[in-house]
Short mmCIF file of C-alpha atoms and ligand atoms in Angstrom, two decimals:
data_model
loop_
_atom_site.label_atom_id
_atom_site.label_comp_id
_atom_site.label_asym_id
_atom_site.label_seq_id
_atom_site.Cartn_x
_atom_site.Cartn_y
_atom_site.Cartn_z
CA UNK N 1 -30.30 -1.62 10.65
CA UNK N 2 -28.22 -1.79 13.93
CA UNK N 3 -25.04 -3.90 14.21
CA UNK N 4 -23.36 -4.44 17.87
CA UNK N 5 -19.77 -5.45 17.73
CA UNK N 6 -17.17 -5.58 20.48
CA UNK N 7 -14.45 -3.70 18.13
CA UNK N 8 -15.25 -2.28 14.62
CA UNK N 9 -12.75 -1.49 12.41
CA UNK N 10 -12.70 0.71 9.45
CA UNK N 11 -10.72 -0.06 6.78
CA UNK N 12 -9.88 -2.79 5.28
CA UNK N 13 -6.44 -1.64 3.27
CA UNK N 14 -3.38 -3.27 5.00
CA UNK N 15 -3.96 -1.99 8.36
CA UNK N 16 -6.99 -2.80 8.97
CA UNK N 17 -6.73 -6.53 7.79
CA UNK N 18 -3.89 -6.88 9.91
CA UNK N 19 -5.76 -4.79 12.98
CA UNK N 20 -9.01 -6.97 12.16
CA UNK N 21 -6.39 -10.31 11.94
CA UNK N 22 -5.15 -9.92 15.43
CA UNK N 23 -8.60 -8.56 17.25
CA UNK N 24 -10.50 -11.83 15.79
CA UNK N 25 -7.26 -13.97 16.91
CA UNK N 26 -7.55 -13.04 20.29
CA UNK N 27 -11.52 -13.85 20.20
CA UNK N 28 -13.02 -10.17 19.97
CA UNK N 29 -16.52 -9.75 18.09
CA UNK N 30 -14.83 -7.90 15.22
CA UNK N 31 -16.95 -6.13 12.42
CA UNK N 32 -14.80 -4.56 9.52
CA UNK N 33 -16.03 -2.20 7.80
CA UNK N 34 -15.12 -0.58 4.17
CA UNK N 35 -16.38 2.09 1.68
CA UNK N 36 -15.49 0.38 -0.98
CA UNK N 37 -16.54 -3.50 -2.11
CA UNK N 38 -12.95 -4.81 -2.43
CA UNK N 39 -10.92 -5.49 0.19
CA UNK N 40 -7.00 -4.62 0.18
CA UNK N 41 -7.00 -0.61 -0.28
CA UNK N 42 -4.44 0.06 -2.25
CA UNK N 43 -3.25 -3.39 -2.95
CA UNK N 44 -4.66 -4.21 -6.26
CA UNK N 45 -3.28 -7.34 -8.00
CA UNK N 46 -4.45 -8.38 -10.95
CA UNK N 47 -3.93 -11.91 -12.30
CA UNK N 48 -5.72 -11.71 -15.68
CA UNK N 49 -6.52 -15.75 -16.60
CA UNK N 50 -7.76 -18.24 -19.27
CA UNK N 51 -6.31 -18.43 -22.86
CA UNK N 52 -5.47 -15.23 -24.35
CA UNK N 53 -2.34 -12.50 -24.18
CA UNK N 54 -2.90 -12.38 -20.74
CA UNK N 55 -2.95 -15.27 -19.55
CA UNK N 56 0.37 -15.67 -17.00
CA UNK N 57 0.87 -12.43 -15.86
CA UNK N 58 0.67 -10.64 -12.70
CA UNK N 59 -0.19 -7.26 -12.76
CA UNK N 60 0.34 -4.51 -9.71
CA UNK N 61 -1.53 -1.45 -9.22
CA UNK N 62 -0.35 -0.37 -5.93
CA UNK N 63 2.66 -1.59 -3.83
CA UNK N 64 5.07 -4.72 -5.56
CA UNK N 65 6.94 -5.63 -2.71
CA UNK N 66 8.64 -4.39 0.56
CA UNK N 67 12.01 -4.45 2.32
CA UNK N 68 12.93 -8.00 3.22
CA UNK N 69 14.68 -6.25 6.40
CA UNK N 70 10.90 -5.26 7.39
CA UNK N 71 9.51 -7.96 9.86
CA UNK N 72 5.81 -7.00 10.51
CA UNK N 73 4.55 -8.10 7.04
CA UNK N 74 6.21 -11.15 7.10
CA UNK N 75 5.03 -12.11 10.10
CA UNK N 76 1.25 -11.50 9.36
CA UNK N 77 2.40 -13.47 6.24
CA UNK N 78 3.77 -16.76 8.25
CA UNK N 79 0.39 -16.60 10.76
CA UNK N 80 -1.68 -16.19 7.44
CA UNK N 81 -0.17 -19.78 6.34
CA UNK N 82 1.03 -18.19 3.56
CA UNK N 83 5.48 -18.00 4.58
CA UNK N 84 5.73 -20.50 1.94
CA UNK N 85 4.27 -17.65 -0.67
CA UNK N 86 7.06 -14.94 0.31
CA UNK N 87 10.19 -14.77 -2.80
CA UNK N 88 12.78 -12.91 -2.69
CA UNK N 89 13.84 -10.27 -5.50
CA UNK N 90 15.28 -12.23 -8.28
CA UNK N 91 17.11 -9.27 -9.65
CA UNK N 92 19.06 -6.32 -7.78
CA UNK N 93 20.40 -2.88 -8.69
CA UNK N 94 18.62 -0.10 -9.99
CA UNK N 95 19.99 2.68 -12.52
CA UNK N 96 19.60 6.38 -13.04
CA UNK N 97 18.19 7.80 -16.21
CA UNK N 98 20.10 10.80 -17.26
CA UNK N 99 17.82 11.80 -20.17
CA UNK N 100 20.72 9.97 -22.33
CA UNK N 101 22.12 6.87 -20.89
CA UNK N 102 21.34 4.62 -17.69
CA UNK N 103 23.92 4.74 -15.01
CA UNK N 104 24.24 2.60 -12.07
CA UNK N 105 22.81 3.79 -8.45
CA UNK N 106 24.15 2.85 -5.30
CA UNK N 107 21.79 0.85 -3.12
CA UNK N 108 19.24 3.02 -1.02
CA UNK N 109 19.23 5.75 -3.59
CA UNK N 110 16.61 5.02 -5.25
CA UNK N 111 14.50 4.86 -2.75
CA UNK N 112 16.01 8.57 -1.46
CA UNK N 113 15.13 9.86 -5.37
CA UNK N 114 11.71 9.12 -5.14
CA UNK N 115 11.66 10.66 -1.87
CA UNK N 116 9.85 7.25 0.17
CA UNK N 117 10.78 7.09 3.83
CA UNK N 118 13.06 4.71 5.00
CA UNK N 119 12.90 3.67 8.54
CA UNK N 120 16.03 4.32 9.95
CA UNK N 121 16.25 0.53 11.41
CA UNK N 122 15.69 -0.44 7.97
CA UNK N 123 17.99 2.33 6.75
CA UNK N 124 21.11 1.32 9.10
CA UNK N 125 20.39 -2.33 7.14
CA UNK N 126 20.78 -1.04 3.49
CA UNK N 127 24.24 -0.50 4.41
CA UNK N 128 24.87 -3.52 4.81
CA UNK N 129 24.41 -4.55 0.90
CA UNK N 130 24.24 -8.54 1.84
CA UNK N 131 20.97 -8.39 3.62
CA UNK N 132 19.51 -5.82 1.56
CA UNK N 133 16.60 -6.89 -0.79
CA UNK N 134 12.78 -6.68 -1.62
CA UNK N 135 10.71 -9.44 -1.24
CA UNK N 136 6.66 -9.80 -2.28
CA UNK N 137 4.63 -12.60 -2.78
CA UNK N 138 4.06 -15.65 -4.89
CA UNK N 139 1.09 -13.89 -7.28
CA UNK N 140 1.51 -10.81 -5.93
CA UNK N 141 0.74 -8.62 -2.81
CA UNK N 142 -3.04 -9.72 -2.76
CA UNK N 143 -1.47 -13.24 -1.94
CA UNK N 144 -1.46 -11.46 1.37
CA UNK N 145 -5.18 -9.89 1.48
CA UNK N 146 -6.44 -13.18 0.03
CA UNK N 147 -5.54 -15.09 2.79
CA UNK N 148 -6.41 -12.69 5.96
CA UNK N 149 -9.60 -12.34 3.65
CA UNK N 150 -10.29 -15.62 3.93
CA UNK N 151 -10.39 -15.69 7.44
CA UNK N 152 -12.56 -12.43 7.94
CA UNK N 153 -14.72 -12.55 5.65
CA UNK N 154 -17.88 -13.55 7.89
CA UNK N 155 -16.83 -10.12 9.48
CA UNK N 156 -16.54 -8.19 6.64
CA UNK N 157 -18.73 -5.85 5.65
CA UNK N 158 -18.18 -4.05 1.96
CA UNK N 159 -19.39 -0.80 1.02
CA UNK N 160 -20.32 0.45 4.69
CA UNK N 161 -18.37 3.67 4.78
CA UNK N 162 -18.17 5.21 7.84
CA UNK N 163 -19.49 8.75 7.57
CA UNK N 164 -20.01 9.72 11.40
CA UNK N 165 -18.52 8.60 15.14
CA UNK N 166 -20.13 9.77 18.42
CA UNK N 167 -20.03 8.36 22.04
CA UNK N 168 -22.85 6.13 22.75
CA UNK N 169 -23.55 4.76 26.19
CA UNK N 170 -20.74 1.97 26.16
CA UNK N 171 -18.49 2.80 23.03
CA UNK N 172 -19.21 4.22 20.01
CA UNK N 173 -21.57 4.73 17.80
CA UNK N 174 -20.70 4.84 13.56
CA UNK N 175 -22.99 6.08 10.87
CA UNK N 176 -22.38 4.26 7.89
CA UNK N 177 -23.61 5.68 4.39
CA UNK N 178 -27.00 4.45 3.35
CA UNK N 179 -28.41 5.13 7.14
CA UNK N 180 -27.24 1.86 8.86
CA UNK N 181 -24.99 2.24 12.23
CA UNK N 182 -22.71 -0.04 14.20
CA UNK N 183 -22.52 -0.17 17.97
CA UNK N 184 -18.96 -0.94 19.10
CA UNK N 185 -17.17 -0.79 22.42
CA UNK N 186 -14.02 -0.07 20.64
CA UNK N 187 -13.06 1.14 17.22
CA UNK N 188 -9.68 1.44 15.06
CA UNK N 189 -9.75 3.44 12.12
CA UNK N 190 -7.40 2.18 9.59
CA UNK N 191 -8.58 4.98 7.55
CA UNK N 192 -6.80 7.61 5.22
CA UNK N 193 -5.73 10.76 7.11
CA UNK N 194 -8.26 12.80 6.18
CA UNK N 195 -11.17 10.79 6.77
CA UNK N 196 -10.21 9.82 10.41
CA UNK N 197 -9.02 13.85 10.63
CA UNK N 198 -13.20 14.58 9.84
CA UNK N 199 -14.14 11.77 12.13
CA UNK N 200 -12.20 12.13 15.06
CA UNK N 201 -12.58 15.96 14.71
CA UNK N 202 -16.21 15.34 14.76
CA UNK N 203 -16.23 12.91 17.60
CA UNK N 204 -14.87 15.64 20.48
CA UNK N 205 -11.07 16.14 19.79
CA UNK N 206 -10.22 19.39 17.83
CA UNK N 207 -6.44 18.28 17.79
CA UNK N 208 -7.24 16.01 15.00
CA UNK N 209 -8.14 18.35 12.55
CA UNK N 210 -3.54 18.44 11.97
CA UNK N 211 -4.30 14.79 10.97
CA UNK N 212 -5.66 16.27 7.72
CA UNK N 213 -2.37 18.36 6.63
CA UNK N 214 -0.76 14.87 5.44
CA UNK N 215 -0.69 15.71 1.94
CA UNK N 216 -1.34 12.28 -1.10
CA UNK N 217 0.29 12.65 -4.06
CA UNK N 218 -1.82 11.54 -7.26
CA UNK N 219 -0.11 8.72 -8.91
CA UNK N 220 -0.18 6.97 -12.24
CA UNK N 221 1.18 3.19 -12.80
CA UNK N 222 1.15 1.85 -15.76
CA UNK N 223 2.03 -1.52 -16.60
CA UNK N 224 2.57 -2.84 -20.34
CA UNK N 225 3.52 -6.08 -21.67
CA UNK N 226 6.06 -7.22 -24.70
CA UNK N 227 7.32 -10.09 -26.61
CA UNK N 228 11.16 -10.57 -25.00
CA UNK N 229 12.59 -10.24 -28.46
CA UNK N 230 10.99 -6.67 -28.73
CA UNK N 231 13.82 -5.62 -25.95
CA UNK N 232 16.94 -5.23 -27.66
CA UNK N 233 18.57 -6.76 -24.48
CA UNK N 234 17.17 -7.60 -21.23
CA UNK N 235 18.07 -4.54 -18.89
CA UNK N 236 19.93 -4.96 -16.00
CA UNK N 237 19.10 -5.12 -12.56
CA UNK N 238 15.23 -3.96 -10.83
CA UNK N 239 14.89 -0.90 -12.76
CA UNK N 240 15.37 3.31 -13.17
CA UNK N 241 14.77 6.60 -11.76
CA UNK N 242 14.47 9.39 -14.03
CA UNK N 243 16.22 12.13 -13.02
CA UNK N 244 14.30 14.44 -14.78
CA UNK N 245 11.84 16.81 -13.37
CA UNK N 246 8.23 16.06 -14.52
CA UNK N 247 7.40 17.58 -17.45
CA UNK N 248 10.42 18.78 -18.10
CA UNK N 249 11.05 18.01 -21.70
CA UNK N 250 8.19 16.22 -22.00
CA UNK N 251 9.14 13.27 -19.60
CA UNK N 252 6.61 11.14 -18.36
CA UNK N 253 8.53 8.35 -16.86
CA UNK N 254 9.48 9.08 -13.05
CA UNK N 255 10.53 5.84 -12.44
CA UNK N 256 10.15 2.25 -14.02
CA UNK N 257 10.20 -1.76 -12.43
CA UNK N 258 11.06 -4.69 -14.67
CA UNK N 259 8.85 -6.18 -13.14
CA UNK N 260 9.67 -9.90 -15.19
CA UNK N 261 12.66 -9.42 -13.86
CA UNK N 262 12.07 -8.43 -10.39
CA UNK N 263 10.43 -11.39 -9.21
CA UNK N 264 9.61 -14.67 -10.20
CA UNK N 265 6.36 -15.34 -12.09
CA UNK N 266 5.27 -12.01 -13.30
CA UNK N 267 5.26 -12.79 -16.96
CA UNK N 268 5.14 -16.01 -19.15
CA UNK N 269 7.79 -17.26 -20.69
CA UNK N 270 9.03 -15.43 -23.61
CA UNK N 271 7.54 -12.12 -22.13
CA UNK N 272 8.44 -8.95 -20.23
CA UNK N 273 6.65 -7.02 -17.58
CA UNK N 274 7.19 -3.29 -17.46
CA UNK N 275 5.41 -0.99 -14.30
CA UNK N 276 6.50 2.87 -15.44
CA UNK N 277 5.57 5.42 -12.82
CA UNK N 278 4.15 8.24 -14.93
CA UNK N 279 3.78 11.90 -13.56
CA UNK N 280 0.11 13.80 -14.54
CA UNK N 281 0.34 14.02 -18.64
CA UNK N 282 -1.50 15.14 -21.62
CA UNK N 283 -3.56 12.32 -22.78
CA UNK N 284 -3.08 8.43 -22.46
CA UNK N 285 -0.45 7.85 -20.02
CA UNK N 286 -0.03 4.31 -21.69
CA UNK N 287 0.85 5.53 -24.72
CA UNK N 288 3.61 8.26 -22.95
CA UNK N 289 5.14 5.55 -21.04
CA UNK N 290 5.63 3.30 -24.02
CA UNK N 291 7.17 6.02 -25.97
CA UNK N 292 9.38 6.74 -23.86
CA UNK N 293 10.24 3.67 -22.75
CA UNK N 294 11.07 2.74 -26.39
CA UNK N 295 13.70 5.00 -26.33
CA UNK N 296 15.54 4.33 -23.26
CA UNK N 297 14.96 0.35 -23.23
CA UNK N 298 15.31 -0.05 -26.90
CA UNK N 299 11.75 -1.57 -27.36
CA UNK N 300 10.93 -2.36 -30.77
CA UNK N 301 6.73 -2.08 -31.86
CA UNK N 302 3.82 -1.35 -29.73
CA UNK N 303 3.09 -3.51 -26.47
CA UNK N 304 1.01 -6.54 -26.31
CA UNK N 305 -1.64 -4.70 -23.70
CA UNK N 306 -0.93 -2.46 -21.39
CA UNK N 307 -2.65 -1.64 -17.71
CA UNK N 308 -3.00 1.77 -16.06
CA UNK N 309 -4.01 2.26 -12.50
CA UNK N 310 -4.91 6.02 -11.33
CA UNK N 311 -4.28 6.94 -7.52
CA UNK N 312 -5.71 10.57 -7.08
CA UNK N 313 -4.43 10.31 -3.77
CA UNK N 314 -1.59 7.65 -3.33
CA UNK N 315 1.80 8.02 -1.48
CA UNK N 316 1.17 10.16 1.74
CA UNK N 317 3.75 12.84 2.68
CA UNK N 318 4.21 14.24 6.09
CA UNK N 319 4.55 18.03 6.62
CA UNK N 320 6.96 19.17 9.83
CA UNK N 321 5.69 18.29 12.94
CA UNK N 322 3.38 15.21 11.80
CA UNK N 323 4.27 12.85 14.55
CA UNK N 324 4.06 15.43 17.16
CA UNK N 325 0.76 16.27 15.91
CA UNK N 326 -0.42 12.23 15.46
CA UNK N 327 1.53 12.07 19.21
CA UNK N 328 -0.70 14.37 21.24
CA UNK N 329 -3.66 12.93 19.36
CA UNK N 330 -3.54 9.34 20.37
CA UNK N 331 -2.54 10.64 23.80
CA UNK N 332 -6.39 12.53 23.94
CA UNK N 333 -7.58 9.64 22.97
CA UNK N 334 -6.31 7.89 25.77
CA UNK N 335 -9.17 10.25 27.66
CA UNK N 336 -11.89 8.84 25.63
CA UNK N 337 -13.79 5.21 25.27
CA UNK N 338 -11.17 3.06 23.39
CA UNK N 339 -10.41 4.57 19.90
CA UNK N 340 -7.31 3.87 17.99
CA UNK N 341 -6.03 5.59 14.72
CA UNK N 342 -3.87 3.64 12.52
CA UNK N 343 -2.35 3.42 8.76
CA UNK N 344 -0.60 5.16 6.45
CA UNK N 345 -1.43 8.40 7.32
CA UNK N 346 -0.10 8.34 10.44
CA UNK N 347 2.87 6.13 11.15
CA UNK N 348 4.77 5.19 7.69
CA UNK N 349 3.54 4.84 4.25
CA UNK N 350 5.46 1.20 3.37
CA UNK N 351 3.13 -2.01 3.77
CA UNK N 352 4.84 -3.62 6.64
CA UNK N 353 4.69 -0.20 8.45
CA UNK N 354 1.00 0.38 7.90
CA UNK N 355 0.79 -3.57 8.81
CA UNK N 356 2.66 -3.01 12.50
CA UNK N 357 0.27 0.11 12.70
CA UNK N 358 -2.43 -2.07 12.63
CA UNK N 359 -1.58 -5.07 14.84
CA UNK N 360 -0.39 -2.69 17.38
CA UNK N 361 -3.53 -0.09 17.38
CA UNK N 362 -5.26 -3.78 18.22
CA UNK N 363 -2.91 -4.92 20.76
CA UNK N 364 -3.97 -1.13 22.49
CA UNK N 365 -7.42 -1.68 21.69
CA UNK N 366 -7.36 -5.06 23.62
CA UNK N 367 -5.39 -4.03 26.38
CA UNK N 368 -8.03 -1.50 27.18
CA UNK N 369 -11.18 -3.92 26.86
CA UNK N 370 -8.87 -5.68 29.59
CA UNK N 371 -8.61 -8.64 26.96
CA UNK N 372 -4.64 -9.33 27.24
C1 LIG U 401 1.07 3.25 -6.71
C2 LIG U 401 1.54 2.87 -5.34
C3 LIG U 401 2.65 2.05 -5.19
C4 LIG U 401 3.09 1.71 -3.91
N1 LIG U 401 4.17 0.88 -3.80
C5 LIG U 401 4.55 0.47 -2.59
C6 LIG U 401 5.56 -0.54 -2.47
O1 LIG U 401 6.04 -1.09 -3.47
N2 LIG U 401 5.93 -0.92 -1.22
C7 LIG U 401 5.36 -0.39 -0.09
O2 LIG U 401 5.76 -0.79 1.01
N3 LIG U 401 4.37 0.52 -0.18
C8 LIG U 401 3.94 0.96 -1.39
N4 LIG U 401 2.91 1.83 -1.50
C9 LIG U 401 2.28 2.35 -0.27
C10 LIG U 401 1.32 1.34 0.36
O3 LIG U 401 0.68 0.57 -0.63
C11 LIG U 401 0.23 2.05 1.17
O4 LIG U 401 0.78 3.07 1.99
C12 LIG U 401 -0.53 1.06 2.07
O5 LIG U 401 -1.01 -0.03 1.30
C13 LIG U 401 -1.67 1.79 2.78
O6 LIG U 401 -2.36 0.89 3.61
P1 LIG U 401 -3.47 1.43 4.62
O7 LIG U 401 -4.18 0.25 5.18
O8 LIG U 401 -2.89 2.39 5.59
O9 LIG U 401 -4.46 2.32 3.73
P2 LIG U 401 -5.31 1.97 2.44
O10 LIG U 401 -4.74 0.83 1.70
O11 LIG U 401 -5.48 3.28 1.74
O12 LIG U 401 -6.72 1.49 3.05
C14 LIG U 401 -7.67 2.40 3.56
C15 LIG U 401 -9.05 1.77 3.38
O13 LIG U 401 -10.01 2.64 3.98
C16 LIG U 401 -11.17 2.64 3.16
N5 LIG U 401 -11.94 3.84 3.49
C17 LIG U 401 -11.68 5.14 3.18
N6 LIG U 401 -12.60 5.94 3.74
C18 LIG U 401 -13.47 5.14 4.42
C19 LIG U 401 -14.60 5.38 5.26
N7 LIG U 401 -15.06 6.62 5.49
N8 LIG U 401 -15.22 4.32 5.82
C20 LIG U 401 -14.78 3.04 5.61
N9 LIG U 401 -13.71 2.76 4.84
C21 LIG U 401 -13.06 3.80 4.27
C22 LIG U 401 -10.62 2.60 1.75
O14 LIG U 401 -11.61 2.13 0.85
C23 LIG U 401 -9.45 1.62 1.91
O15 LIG U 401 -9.84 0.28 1.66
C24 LIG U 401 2.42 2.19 -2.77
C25 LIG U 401 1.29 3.01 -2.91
C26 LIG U 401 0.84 3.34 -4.19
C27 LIG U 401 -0.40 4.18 -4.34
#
């Protein structure tokens, strides 16, 4: 089967729901195209419903939240019709765990711990404490998907992954898996660094083979639920870092959200929300997080259910030299029919980073069909 679009876009994680948002806005035949059935990438929200232990809780596999100092997501958010969903952190501070008591961390440092990249607009704003915060959504991050979702989805196409690009007489052509291809005059590939690194490589630009030295670090969440009156006291503020090494001494726990307390809605009444991040381990990383937990947050019994989510390749790192490298290959592909690379791999790893990524590979993508 052949497919003619006027821009495809592959990917349908944050960046390419926001690319695919502002293409179909401004009237361009968009088809977007993903390797997987679900939509959202690495935003996975789960809202388990209908009587049971449950019931009221809203579960994150991937990202939580973002900086409230970051615009681009809240934008999307606000032409989504969905400002109204956006809350603030209900809780702030984070702590330190020293292996024997939490201490309290300046703002920013927790961040710096777990080594995620600030942007230094953002980073100038942490200073100033008053206008630091997180923010996320109503019922969680796929409040966000949901609604572009709703809007693409007669252009969505599941389980299409792209698996080859090639000039074809005006555009491109894509090879999808399962023999199909799509005819595009443009395409944006919202794609993880390695798989546009093979694709663009293969499509005439040898440069793009540096795309593929972004390294993802495998990451474990896991997310467990307890009566309140298991805690021996509701923690304070957001949550901890561990300052331990992993597996030094056994630890399992890198870091840790409360997430009932972070923000509103996460867990029923009476309930608490924990999301431990949890280094590679020996066996069930449930039952290492709750174990440790135990200890440091006083937890009394075993928890009500508990929710892992396994990223063999989540949080991208950049070696030295990565945006000179992602530089000189958008500026070949200035050379070439319209082609845009955008995402996580290439120009930040936050949500609203990989969302202003997106919209502006489309603005590109539309000033070169002439269409702004
Ligand atoms: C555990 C975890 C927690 C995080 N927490 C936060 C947080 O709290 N705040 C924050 O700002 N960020 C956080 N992040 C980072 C953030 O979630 C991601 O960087 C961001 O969502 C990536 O968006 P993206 O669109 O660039 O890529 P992705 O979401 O990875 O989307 C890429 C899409 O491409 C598809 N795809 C892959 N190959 C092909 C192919 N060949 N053809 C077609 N489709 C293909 C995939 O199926 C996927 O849907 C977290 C990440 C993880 C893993």
């Amino acid at each position: 089967m052949a497919v003619s679009a006027t821009v495809a876009v592959a990917g349908s994680g944050l960046a390419g729901l926001a690319a695919a948002w502002e293409l179909s806005r401004a009237g361009a035949n968009v088809a977007l195209l993903d390797a997987e059935r679900r939509p959202g990438g690495m935003v996975v929200t789960e809202r388990p419903g209908g009587p049971g232990e449950k019931d009221g809780f809203v579960v994150e596999g991937g990202p939580d939240g973002f900086l409230a100092a970051e615009p681009d997501i809240q934008e999307l958010a606000r032409d989504a019709g969905i400002g109204g969903r956006l809350v603030d952190q209900l809780a702030s501070g984070s702590s330190l765990w020293t292996g024997q008591r939490l201490e309290p961390l300046a703002e920013g440092q927790a961040a710096a711990l777990l080594g995620i990249q600030i942007p230094s607009d953002v980073g100038a704003q942490l200073a100033a404490p008053l206008q630091f915060g997180f923010r996320s959504f109503a019922t969680g991050m796929l409040d966000l998907v949901e609604a572009l979702v709703a809007r693409l989805a007669p252009v969505f196409r599941p389980a299409q992954g792209v698996t080859g690009l090639a000039p074809a007489t005006r555009g491109w052509r894509l090879s999808l898996n399962g023999g199909s291809t799509v005819e595009a005059e443009a395409v944006i590939l919202a794609l993880p660094a390695w798989a546009a690194a093979r694709l663009v490589t293969g499509a005439g630009v040898p440069a793009a083979r540096h795309l593929d030295d972004v390294i993802y670090y495998p990451s474990t969440t896991v997310s467990l639920a307890y009566r309140s009156d298991q805690l021996a006291a509701a923690p304070a503020g957001t949550g901890f870092v561990s300052a331990a090494e992993w597996g030094e001494s056994g630890a399992a726990v890198r870091a840790c959200s409360y997430s009932w307390l972070k923000y509103p809605g996460r867990a029923p009444p009476g309930h608490a929300l924990i999301r431990a991040f949890v280094g590679p381990v020996d066996g069930d990383p449930a039952a290492a997080a709750h174990a440790e937990l135990a200890g440091i947050l006083g937890i009394r019994g075993s928890p009500l259910w508990s929710r892992a989510f396994t990223w063999p390749r989540g949080l991208p790192r950049y070696k030295p030299g990565h945006a000179g490298h992602v530089a000189a290959v958008r500026e070949r592909l200035t050379r070439l029919a319209p082609l845009a690379i955008a995402g996580a791999g290439f120009d930040g790893a936050g949500v609203s980073a990989c969302v202003k990524s997106g919209r502006e590979a489309a603005r590109e993508i539309l000033h070169r069909l002439g269409q702004v």
